[in-house]
PDB file of C-alpha atoms and ligand atoms in Angstrom:
ATOM      1  CA  MET E   1       1.260  12.800  -6.367  1.00  0.00           C
ATOM      2  CA  ARG E   2       3.818  10.336  -5.056  1.00  0.00           C
ATOM      3  CA  VAL E   3       2.282   7.698  -2.862  1.00  0.00           C
ATOM      4  CA  ILE E   4       3.352   4.396  -1.343  1.00  0.00           C
ATOM      5  CA  PHE E   5       1.030   1.583  -0.240  1.00  0.00           C
ATOM      6  CA  LEU E   6       1.973  -0.125   2.998  1.00  0.00           C
ATOM      7  CA  GLY E   7       0.219  -3.107   4.544  1.00  0.00           C
ATOM      8  CA  PRO E   8       0.183  -6.863   5.094  1.00  0.00           C
ATOM      9  CA  PRO E   9      -0.260  -9.481   2.342  1.00  0.00           C
ATOM     10  CA  GLY E  10      -3.835  -9.591   1.069  1.00  0.00           C
ATOM     11  CA  ALA E  11      -4.718  -6.122   2.382  1.00  0.00           C
ATOM     12  CA  GLY E  12      -5.824  -4.963  -1.090  1.00  0.00           C
ATOM     13  CA  LYS E  13      -2.791  -2.889  -2.119  1.00  0.00           C
ATOM     14  CA  GLY E  14      -2.668  -4.267  -5.673  1.00  0.00           C
ATOM     15  CA  THR E  15      -6.443  -3.891  -6.091  1.00  0.00           C
ATOM     16  CA  GLN E  16      -6.369  -0.239  -5.020  1.00  0.00           C
ATOM     17  CA  ALA E  17      -3.253   0.556  -7.083  1.00  0.00           C
ATOM     18  CA  ARG E  18      -5.138  -0.635 -10.187  1.00  0.00           C
ATOM     19  CA  ILE E  19      -8.166   1.509  -9.253  1.00  0.00           C
ATOM     20  CA  LEU E  20      -5.968   4.622  -8.744  1.00  0.00           C
ATOM     21  CA  HIS E  21      -4.377   3.962 -12.115  1.00  0.00           C
ATOM     22  CA  GLU E  22      -7.772   3.615 -13.833  1.00  0.00           C
ATOM     23  CA  ARG E  23      -9.311   6.661 -12.072  1.00  0.00           C
ATOM     24  CA  PHE E  24      -6.422   9.106 -12.077  1.00  0.00           C
ATOM     25  CA  GLY E  25      -3.911   7.646 -14.542  1.00  0.00           C
ATOM     26  CA  LEU E  26      -1.362   7.390 -11.743  1.00  0.00           C
ATOM     27  CA  GLU E  27       1.594   5.225 -12.807  1.00  0.00           C
ATOM     28  CA  THR E  28       1.860   2.038 -10.713  1.00  0.00           C
ATOM     29  CA  ILE E  29       5.113   0.450  -9.633  1.00  0.00           C
ATOM     30  CA  SER E  30       4.508  -2.964  -8.030  1.00  0.00           C
ATOM     31  CA  THR E  31       7.669  -4.699  -6.827  1.00  0.00           C
ATOM     32  CA  GLY E  32       5.861  -8.060  -6.539  1.00  0.00           C
ATOM     33  CA  ASP E  33       4.656  -7.840 -10.181  1.00  0.00           C
ATOM     34  CA  LEU E  34       8.084  -6.668 -11.397  1.00  0.00           C
ATOM     35  CA  LEU E  35       9.838  -9.536  -9.618  1.00  0.00           C
ATOM     36  CA  ARG E  36       7.336 -12.102 -10.979  1.00  0.00           C
ATOM     37  CA  GLU E  37       7.822 -10.642 -14.478  1.00  0.00           C
ATOM     38  CA  ASN E  38      11.609 -10.979 -14.122  1.00  0.00           C
ATOM     39  CA  PHE E  39      11.167 -14.563 -13.010  1.00  0.00           C
ATOM     40  CA  ALA E  40       8.880 -15.358 -15.978  1.00  0.00           C
ATOM     41  CA  ARG E  41      11.437 -13.847 -18.394  1.00  0.00           C
ATOM     42  CA  GLY E  42      14.255 -15.822 -16.755  1.00  0.00           C
ATOM     43  CA  THR E  43      16.394 -12.764 -15.976  1.00  0.00           C
ATOM     44  CA  ALA E  44      19.304 -12.965 -13.515  1.00  0.00           C
ATOM     45  CA  LEU E  45      17.282 -10.854 -11.056  1.00  0.00           C
ATOM     46  CA  GLY E  46      14.256 -13.164 -11.424  1.00  0.00           C
ATOM     47  CA  LYS E  47      16.391 -16.251 -10.777  1.00  0.00           C
ATOM     48  CA  GLU E  48      17.943 -14.674  -7.690  1.00  0.00           C
ATOM     49  CA  ALA E  49      14.584 -13.516  -6.322  1.00  0.00           C
ATOM     50  CA  GLU E  50      12.641 -16.747  -6.935  1.00  0.00           C
ATOM     51  CA  GLY E  51      13.770 -18.729  -3.867  1.00  0.00           C
ATOM     52  CA  TYR E  52      13.094 -15.857  -1.468  1.00  0.00           C
ATOM     53  CA  MET E  53       9.605 -15.333  -2.898  1.00  0.00           C
ATOM     54  CA  GLN E  54       8.712 -19.019  -2.797  1.00  0.00           C
ATOM     55  CA  ARG E  55       9.766 -19.171   0.860  1.00  0.00           C
ATOM     56  CA  GLY E  56       7.742 -16.049   1.698  1.00  0.00           C
ATOM     57  CA  GLN E  57      10.872 -14.070   2.581  1.00  0.00           C
ATOM     58  CA  LEU E  58      11.836 -10.614   1.399  1.00  0.00           C
ATOM     59  CA  VAL E  59      14.183 -10.342  -1.572  1.00  0.00           C
ATOM     60  CA  PRO E  60      17.427  -8.652  -0.366  1.00  0.00           C
ATOM     61  CA  ASP E  61      17.296  -4.851  -0.135  1.00  0.00           C
ATOM     62  CA  ASP E  62      20.095  -4.158  -2.636  1.00  0.00           C
ATOM     63  CA  LEU E  63      18.364  -6.172  -5.406  1.00  0.00           C
ATOM     64  CA  VAL E  64      14.968  -4.547  -4.911  1.00  0.00           C
ATOM     65  CA  THR E  65      16.337  -1.034  -4.424  1.00  0.00           C
ATOM     66  CA  GLY E  66      18.429  -1.357  -7.604  1.00  0.00           C
ATOM     67  CA  MET E  67      15.301  -2.463  -9.487  1.00  0.00           C
ATOM     68  CA  ILE E  68      13.343   0.558  -8.172  1.00  0.00           C
ATOM     69  CA  GLU E  69      16.142   2.973  -9.013  1.00  0.00           C
ATOM     70  CA  HIS E  70      16.095   1.685 -12.598  1.00  0.00           C
ATOM     71  CA  GLU E  71      12.273   1.820 -12.723  1.00  0.00           C
ATOM     72  CA  LEU E  72      12.149   5.428 -11.487  1.00  0.00           C
ATOM     73  CA  GLU E  73      14.339   6.512 -14.402  1.00  0.00           C
ATOM     74  CA  HIS E  74      11.376   5.744 -16.699  1.00  0.00           C
ATOM     75  CA  THR E  75       8.580   6.904 -14.378  1.00  0.00           C
ATOM     76  CA  PRO E  76       6.897  10.322 -14.398  1.00  0.00           C
ATOM     77  CA  ASP E  77       6.900  12.458 -11.253  1.00  0.00           C
ATOM     78  CA  GLY E  78       3.533  11.066 -10.075  1.00  0.00           C
ATOM     79  CA  PHE E  79       3.227   7.394  -9.090  1.00  0.00           C
ATOM     80  CA  VAL E  80       1.907   4.877  -6.608  1.00  0.00           C
ATOM     81  CA  MET E  81       4.274   2.223  -5.271  1.00  0.00           C
ATOM     82  CA  ASP E  82       2.669  -1.062  -4.277  1.00  0.00           C
ATOM     83  CA  GLY E  83       4.976  -3.214  -2.135  1.00  0.00           C
ATOM     84  CA  PHE E  84       7.957  -0.872  -1.848  1.00  0.00           C
ATOM     85  CA  PRO E  85       9.473   0.065   0.541  1.00  0.00           C
ATOM     86  CA  ARG E  86       9.221  -2.943   2.862  1.00  0.00           C
ATOM     87  CA  THR E  87      12.141  -2.322   5.224  1.00  0.00           C
ATOM     88  CA  VAL E  88      13.509   0.786   6.917  1.00  0.00           C
ATOM     89  CA  ALA E  89      16.624   0.522   4.694  1.00  0.00           C
ATOM     90  CA  GLN E  90      14.386   0.545   1.574  1.00  0.00           C
ATOM     91  CA  ALA E  91      12.442   3.558   2.914  1.00  0.00           C
ATOM     92  CA  GLN E  92      15.678   5.476   3.493  1.00  0.00           C
ATOM     93  CA  ALA E  93      16.886   4.554  -0.009  1.00  0.00           C
ATOM     94  CA  LEU E  94      13.589   5.782  -1.498  1.00  0.00           C
ATOM     95  CA  ASP E  95      13.802   9.075   0.430  1.00  0.00           C
ATOM     96  CA  ALA E  96      17.338   9.581  -0.945  1.00  0.00           C
ATOM     97  CA  LEU E  97      16.276   8.742  -4.534  1.00  0.00           C
ATOM     98  CA  LEU E  98      13.325  11.140  -4.389  1.00  0.00           C
ATOM     99  CA  ALA E  99      15.403  13.876  -2.741  1.00  0.00           C
ATOM    100  CA  ARG E 100      17.840  13.645  -5.655  1.00  0.00           C
ATOM    101  CA  ARG E 101      14.916  14.191  -8.066  1.00  0.00           C
ATOM    102  CA  GLY E 102      13.548  17.018  -5.915  1.00  0.00           C
ATOM    103  CA  THR E 103      10.179  15.203  -5.726  1.00  0.00           C
ATOM    104  CA  PRO E 104       9.486  14.080  -2.128  1.00  0.00           C
ATOM    105  CA  LEU E 105       6.847  11.532  -1.156  1.00  0.00           C
ATOM    106  CA  ASP E 106       3.348  12.940  -0.478  1.00  0.00           C
ATOM    107  CA  ALA E 107       1.683  10.102   1.426  1.00  0.00           C
ATOM    108  CA  ALA E 108       2.068   6.584   2.786  1.00  0.00           C
ATOM    109  CA  ILE E 109      -1.295   4.808   2.734  1.00  0.00           C
ATOM    110  CA  TYR E 110      -1.407   2.197   5.500  1.00  0.00           C
ATOM    111  CA  PHE E 111      -3.889  -0.664   4.928  1.00  0.00           C
ATOM    112  CA  LYS E 112      -4.909  -2.022   8.353  1.00  0.00           C
ATOM    113  CA  GLY E 113      -6.589  -5.413   8.578  1.00  0.00           C
ATOM    114  CA  ARG E 114      -7.151  -8.456  10.818  1.00  0.00           C
ATOM    115  CA  ARG E 115      -4.813 -11.352  10.069  1.00  0.00           C
ATOM    116  CA  SER E 116      -7.534 -14.059   9.886  1.00  0.00           C
ATOM    117  CA  ALA E 117      -9.509 -12.079   7.275  1.00  0.00           C
ATOM    118  CA  LEU E 118      -6.392 -11.575   5.137  1.00  0.00           C
ATOM    119  CA  VAL E 119      -5.496 -15.277   5.221  1.00  0.00           C
ATOM    120  CA  ALA E 120      -9.015 -16.124   3.995  1.00  0.00           C
ATOM    121  CA  ARG E 121      -8.746 -13.536   1.198  1.00  0.00           C
ATOM    122  CA  LEU E 122      -5.464 -14.905  -0.087  1.00  0.00           C
ATOM    123  CA  ALA E 123      -6.790 -18.476  -0.116  1.00  0.00           C
ATOM    124  CA  ALA E 124      -9.627 -17.248  -2.379  1.00  0.00           C
ATOM    125  CA  ARG E 125      -7.504 -15.042  -4.701  1.00  0.00           C
ATOM    126  CA  TRP E 126      -7.186 -15.930  -8.390  1.00  0.00           C
ATOM    127  CA  THR E 127      -4.949 -13.822 -10.648  1.00  0.00           C
ATOM    128  CA  ASN E 128      -4.527 -13.282 -14.372  1.00  0.00           C
ATOM    129  CA  PRO E 129      -0.724 -13.615 -14.611  1.00  0.00           C
ATOM    130  CA  ARG E 130      -0.659 -11.629 -17.863  1.00  0.00           C
ATOM    131  CA  THR E 131      -2.427  -8.484 -16.594  1.00  0.00           C
ATOM    132  CA  GLY E 132      -2.186  -8.846 -12.807  1.00  0.00           C
ATOM    133  CA  ARG E 133      -6.017  -8.446 -12.488  1.00  0.00           C
ATOM    134  CA  THR E 134      -7.236 -10.337  -9.416  1.00  0.00           C
ATOM    135  CA  TYR E 135     -10.532 -11.981  -8.504  1.00  0.00           C
ATOM    136  CA  ASN E 136     -11.744 -13.426  -5.250  1.00  0.00           C
ATOM    137  CA  THR E 137     -13.933 -16.504  -5.198  1.00  0.00           C
ATOM    138  CA  LEU E 138     -15.627 -15.274  -1.978  1.00  0.00           C
ATOM    139  CA  THR E 139     -16.253 -11.612  -2.737  1.00  0.00           C
ATOM    140  CA  ASP E 140     -15.574 -10.959  -6.435  1.00  0.00           C
ATOM    141  CA  PRO E 141     -15.707 -14.208  -8.431  1.00  0.00           C
ATOM    142  CA  PRO E 142     -15.178 -14.329 -12.215  1.00  0.00           C
ATOM    143  CA  LYS E 143     -18.316 -15.148 -14.258  1.00  0.00           C
ATOM    144  CA  VAL E 144     -16.721 -18.422 -15.409  1.00  0.00           C
ATOM    145  CA  PRO E 145     -14.479 -20.089 -12.783  1.00  0.00           C
ATOM    146  CA  GLY E 146     -10.788 -19.887 -13.750  1.00  0.00           C
ATOM    147  CA  ILE E 147     -11.350 -17.422 -16.644  1.00  0.00           C
ATOM    148  CA  ASP E 148     -10.771 -13.643 -16.656  1.00  0.00           C
ATOM    149  CA  ASP E 149     -14.028 -11.767 -17.493  1.00  0.00           C
ATOM    150  CA  GLN E 150     -12.065  -9.037 -19.272  1.00  0.00           C
ATOM    151  CA  ASP E 151      -9.703 -10.835 -21.652  1.00  0.00           C
ATOM    152  CA  GLY E 152     -10.769 -14.507 -21.388  1.00  0.00           C
ATOM    153  CA  GLY E 153      -7.262 -15.470 -20.163  1.00  0.00           C
ATOM    154  CA  PRO E 154      -6.686 -18.234 -17.600  1.00  0.00           C
ATOM    155  CA  LEU E 155      -6.638 -17.385 -13.892  1.00  0.00           C
ATOM    156  CA  VAL E 156      -4.125 -19.023 -11.546  1.00  0.00           C
ATOM    157  CA  GLN E 157      -3.481 -19.159  -7.821  1.00  0.00           C
ATOM    158  CA  ARG E 158      -0.117 -17.718  -6.739  1.00  0.00           C
ATOM    159  CA  GLU E 159       2.356 -20.256  -5.376  1.00  0.00           C
ATOM    160  CA  ASP E 160       3.102 -18.041  -2.385  1.00  0.00           C
ATOM    161  CA  ASP E 161      -0.615 -18.034  -1.428  1.00  0.00           C
ATOM    162  CA  ARG E 162      -0.298 -21.569   0.018  1.00  0.00           C
ATOM    163  CA  PRO E 163      -1.283 -21.407   3.740  1.00  0.00           C
ATOM    164  CA  GLU E 164       2.227 -22.176   5.076  1.00  0.00           C
ATOM    165  CA  THR E 165       3.835 -19.497   2.865  1.00  0.00           C
ATOM    166  CA  VAL E 166       1.114 -16.970   3.753  1.00  0.00           C
ATOM    167  CA  ALA E 167       1.893 -17.567   7.462  1.00  0.00           C
ATOM    168  CA  LYS E 168       5.572 -16.881   6.757  1.00  0.00           C
ATOM    169  CA  ARG E 169       4.789 -13.726   4.736  1.00  0.00           C
ATOM    170  CA  LEU E 170       2.644 -12.382   7.590  1.00  0.00           C
ATOM    171  CA  GLU E 171       5.426 -13.063  10.104  1.00  0.00           C
ATOM    172  CA  VAL E 172       7.981 -11.340   7.838  1.00  0.00           C
ATOM    173  CA  TYR E 173       5.588  -8.393   7.464  1.00  0.00           C
ATOM    174  CA  GLU E 174       5.273  -7.987  11.255  1.00  0.00           C
ATOM    175  CA  ARG E 175       9.022  -8.147  11.810  1.00  0.00           C
ATOM    176  CA  GLN E 176      10.457  -6.260   8.835  1.00  0.00           C
ATOM    177  CA  THR E 177       7.740  -4.058   7.303  1.00  0.00           C
ATOM    178  CA  ARG E 178       5.465  -2.952  10.155  1.00  0.00           C
ATOM    179  CA  PRO E 179       8.175  -0.677  11.637  1.00  0.00           C
ATOM    180  CA  LEU E 180       7.564   1.527   8.570  1.00  0.00           C
ATOM    181  CA  VAL E 181       4.203   2.551  10.066  1.00  0.00           C
ATOM    182  CA  ASP E 182       6.131   4.516  12.728  1.00  0.00           C
ATOM    183  CA  TYR E 183       8.692   5.693  10.183  1.00  0.00           C
ATOM    184  CA  TYR E 184       6.002   7.383   8.065  1.00  0.00           C
ATOM    185  CA  ARG E 185       3.930   8.503  11.054  1.00  0.00           C
ATOM    186  CA  LYS E 186       6.954  10.405  12.378  1.00  0.00           C
ATOM    187  CA  ALA E 187       7.429  11.920   8.898  1.00  0.00           C
ATOM    188  CA  GLY E 188       3.781  13.145   9.037  1.00  0.00           C
ATOM    189  CA  LYS E 189       2.886  11.180   5.890  1.00  0.00           C
ATOM    190  CA  LEU E 190       0.838   8.267   7.234  1.00  0.00           C
ATOM    191  CA  VAL E 191      -2.814   7.867   6.164  1.00  0.00           C
ATOM    192  CA  GLU E 192      -4.654   4.890   7.713  1.00  0.00           C
ATOM    193  CA  VAL E 193      -7.361   3.016   5.813  1.00  0.00           C
ATOM    194  CA  ASP E 194      -9.539   0.120   6.946  1.00  0.00           C
ATOM    195  CA  ALA E 195      -8.443  -2.690   4.619  1.00  0.00           C
ATOM    196  CA  LEU E 196     -11.497  -4.770   5.578  1.00  0.00           C
ATOM    197  CA  ALA E 197     -14.008  -2.243   4.294  1.00  0.00           C
ATOM    198  CA  ASP E 198     -15.693  -2.753   0.916  1.00  0.00           C
ATOM    199  CA  VAL E 199     -13.401  -2.166  -2.124  1.00  0.00           C
ATOM    200  CA  ASN E 200     -15.274   1.018  -3.150  1.00  0.00           C
ATOM    201  CA  ALA E 201     -15.236   2.418   0.395  1.00  0.00           C
ATOM    202  CA  VAL E 202     -11.468   1.888   0.543  1.00  0.00           C
ATOM    203  CA  SER E 203     -10.884   3.665  -2.765  1.00  0.00           C
ATOM    204  CA  GLU E 204     -13.118   6.597  -1.741  1.00  0.00           C
ATOM    205  CA  ARG E 205     -11.165   6.957   1.506  1.00  0.00           C
ATOM    206  CA  ILE E 206      -7.856   6.948  -0.405  1.00  0.00           C
ATOM    207  CA  ALA E 207      -9.090   9.436  -3.019  1.00  0.00           C
ATOM    208  CA  ALA E 208     -10.367  11.776  -0.262  1.00  0.00           C
ATOM    209  CA  ALA E 209      -7.062  11.585   1.643  1.00  0.00           C
ATOM    210  CA  LEU E 210      -5.002  12.263  -1.483  1.00  0.00           C
ATOM    211  CA  GLY E 211      -7.308  15.137  -2.484  1.00  0.00           C
ATOM    212  CA  ALA E 212      -6.895  16.703   0.968  1.00  0.00           C
ATOM    213  CA  GLN E 213      -3.117  16.247   0.766  1.00  0.00           C
ATOM    214  CA  GLU E 214      -3.000  17.892  -2.662  1.00  0.00           C
ATOM    215  CA  ALA E 215      -5.144  20.822  -1.515  1.00  0.00           C
ATOM    216  CA  ALA E 216      -2.798  21.360   1.449  1.00  0.00           C
ATOM    217  CA  SER E 217       0.373  21.360  -0.692  1.00  0.00           C
TER     218      SER E 217
HETATM  219  P1  AP5 M 301       3.669  -8.876  -3.393  1.00  0.00           P
HETATM  220  O1  AP5 M 301       3.206  -9.381  -4.704  1.00  0.00           O
HETATM  221  O2  AP5 M 301       3.861  -7.403  -3.210  1.00  0.00           O
HETATM  222  O3  AP5 M 301       2.705  -9.467  -2.292  1.00  0.00           O
HETATM  223  P2  AP5 M 301       2.106  -8.849  -0.922  1.00  0.00           P
HETATM  224  O4  AP5 M 301       2.614  -7.534  -0.454  1.00  0.00           O
HETATM  225  O5  AP5 M 301       2.264  -9.948   0.064  1.00  0.00           O
HETATM  226  O6  AP5 M 301       0.709  -8.450  -1.261  1.00  0.00           O
HETATM  227  P3  AP5 M 301      -0.327  -9.285  -2.056  1.00  0.00           P
HETATM  228  O7  AP5 M 301      -0.110  -9.088  -3.522  1.00  0.00           O
HETATM  229  O8  AP5 M 301      -0.382 -10.697  -1.564  1.00  0.00           O
HETATM  230  O9  AP5 M 301      -1.679  -8.611  -1.543  1.00  0.00           O
HETATM  231  P4  AP5 M 301      -2.346  -7.210  -1.872  1.00  0.00           P
HETATM  232  O10 AP5 M 301      -2.296  -6.356  -0.641  1.00  0.00           O
HETATM  233  O11 AP5 M 301      -1.817  -6.622  -3.142  1.00  0.00           O
HETATM  234  O12 AP5 M 301      -3.847  -7.691  -2.049  1.00  0.00           O
HETATM  235  P5  AP5 M 301      -4.754  -7.825  -3.379  1.00  0.00           P
HETATM  236  O13 AP5 M 301      -5.125  -6.462  -3.853  1.00  0.00           O
HETATM  237  O14 AP5 M 301      -4.177  -8.788  -4.352  1.00  0.00           O
HETATM  238  O15 AP5 M 301       5.062  -9.545  -3.012  1.00  0.00           O
HETATM  239  C1  AP5 M 301       5.295 -10.919  -3.210  1.00  0.00           C
HETATM  240  C2  AP5 M 301       6.718 -11.262  -2.791  1.00  0.00           C
HETATM  241  O16 AP5 M 301       7.676 -10.498  -3.573  1.00  0.00           O
HETATM  242  C3  AP5 M 301       7.086 -10.937  -1.343  1.00  0.00           C
HETATM  243  O17 AP5 M 301       6.695 -11.961  -0.447  1.00  0.00           O
HETATM  244  C4  AP5 M 301       8.623 -10.807  -1.447  1.00  0.00           C
HETATM  245  O18 AP5 M 301       9.228 -12.061  -1.516  1.00  0.00           O
HETATM  246  C5  AP5 M 301       8.811 -10.124  -2.794  1.00  0.00           C
HETATM  247  N1  AP5 M 301       8.834  -8.650  -2.684  1.00  0.00           N
HETATM  248  C6  AP5 M 301       7.923  -7.779  -3.200  1.00  0.00           C
HETATM  249  N2  AP5 M 301       8.270  -6.516  -2.882  1.00  0.00           N
HETATM  250  C7  AP5 M 301       9.424  -6.595  -2.172  1.00  0.00           C
HETATM  251  C8  AP5 M 301      10.246  -5.613  -1.527  1.00  0.00           C
HETATM  252  N3  AP5 M 301       9.964  -4.310  -1.583  1.00  0.00           N
HETATM  253  N4  AP5 M 301      11.343  -6.056  -0.874  1.00  0.00           N
HETATM  254  C9  AP5 M 301      11.658  -7.357  -0.810  1.00  0.00           C
HETATM  255  N5  AP5 M 301      10.897  -8.335  -1.385  1.00  0.00           N
HETATM  256  C10 AP5 M 301       9.797  -7.959  -2.043  1.00  0.00           C
HETATM  257  O19 AP5 M 301      -6.061  -8.463  -2.708  1.00  0.00           O
HETATM  258  C11 AP5 M 301      -6.048  -9.779  -2.160  1.00  0.00           C
HETATM  259  C12 AP5 M 301      -7.401 -10.461  -2.445  1.00  0.00           C
HETATM  260  O20 AP5 M 301      -8.429  -9.776  -1.730  1.00  0.00           O
HETATM  261  C13 AP5 M 301      -7.828 -10.438  -3.930  1.00  0.00           C
HETATM  262  O21 AP5 M 301      -8.513 -11.630  -4.220  1.00  0.00           O
HETATM  263  C14 AP5 M 301      -8.785  -9.225  -4.029  1.00  0.00           C
HETATM  264  O22 AP5 M 301      -9.761  -9.421  -5.037  1.00  0.00           O
HETATM  265  C15 AP5 M 301      -9.414  -9.222  -2.628  1.00  0.00           C
HETATM  266  N6  AP5 M 301      -9.727  -7.889  -2.114  1.00  0.00           N
HETATM  267  C16 AP5 M 301      -8.963  -6.761  -2.238  1.00  0.00           C
HETATM  268  N7  AP5 M 301      -9.534  -5.730  -1.586  1.00  0.00           N
HETATM  269  C17 AP5 M 301     -10.675  -6.221  -1.021  1.00  0.00           C
HETATM  270  C18 AP5 M 301     -11.699  -5.638  -0.204  1.00  0.00           C
HETATM  271  N8  AP5 M 301     -11.651  -4.335   0.200  1.00  0.00           N
HETATM  272  N9  AP5 M 301     -12.709  -6.426   0.212  1.00  0.00           N
HETATM  273  C19 AP5 M 301     -12.757  -7.743  -0.159  1.00  0.00           C
HETATM  274  N10 AP5 M 301     -11.840  -8.351  -0.945  1.00  0.00           N
HETATM  275  C20 AP5 M 301     -10.794  -7.590  -1.353  1.00  0.00           C
END
């Protein structure tokens, strides 16, 4: 299956992409993680992207689309994309890339959630920068504060989770990414999920929707 995750910051896209990977072995492509990795390695792309990310803005389409094109060369036919596309231009570029491979998109999962709840989630998020595993001090705290239960590595708070940057990211989402809801609805690929439901309820809803999609194809 080829699936994209669409939704505002903090909606749980990364959390559910990890669950889909663990349950079904679906390859995950996360543009946020790839850009942070590039930044940590000091690549030209990472250096170019850094300022945009720190300000809560989108990295320019040509940079991100080029990165995805390269990534798809090493990705099997089935995948979940977390954080791409984020503009109509990116969605059109993805459609063209997949058409060239003869492997069209199956579903766009749209995570719907109230802004105030998402802001609170991001303020409580702690991440293992090595593995991308996230915790939440309100709903899913680590056993020892600041330490990953799984590998004992340190947990950090993302720089772009500061309240003023979160406000900017939400505004950018409304203006530049939300139009994709209509884009995928018109294409008959949109599946809505309640992002504020419990983590397990969200993953069951996604698994059921993808199962139904697969049965229909
Ligand atoms: P990116 O890293 O993609 O950030 P984002 O889309 O803003 O999403 P987040 O990672 O903040 O949230 P999430 O939905 O993954 O939530 P999570 O699962 O962690 O992008 C960062 C930046 O990179 C962008 O601002 C931009 O600059 C750049 N960028 C990336 N892609 C780009 C693109 N395509 N084009 C241009 N620029 C791009 O969950 C959040 C918290 O809630 C966690 O603590 C988690 O434990 C908790 N949680 C999750 N689900 C639940 C639940 N159901 N109930 C309770 N708690 C939950």
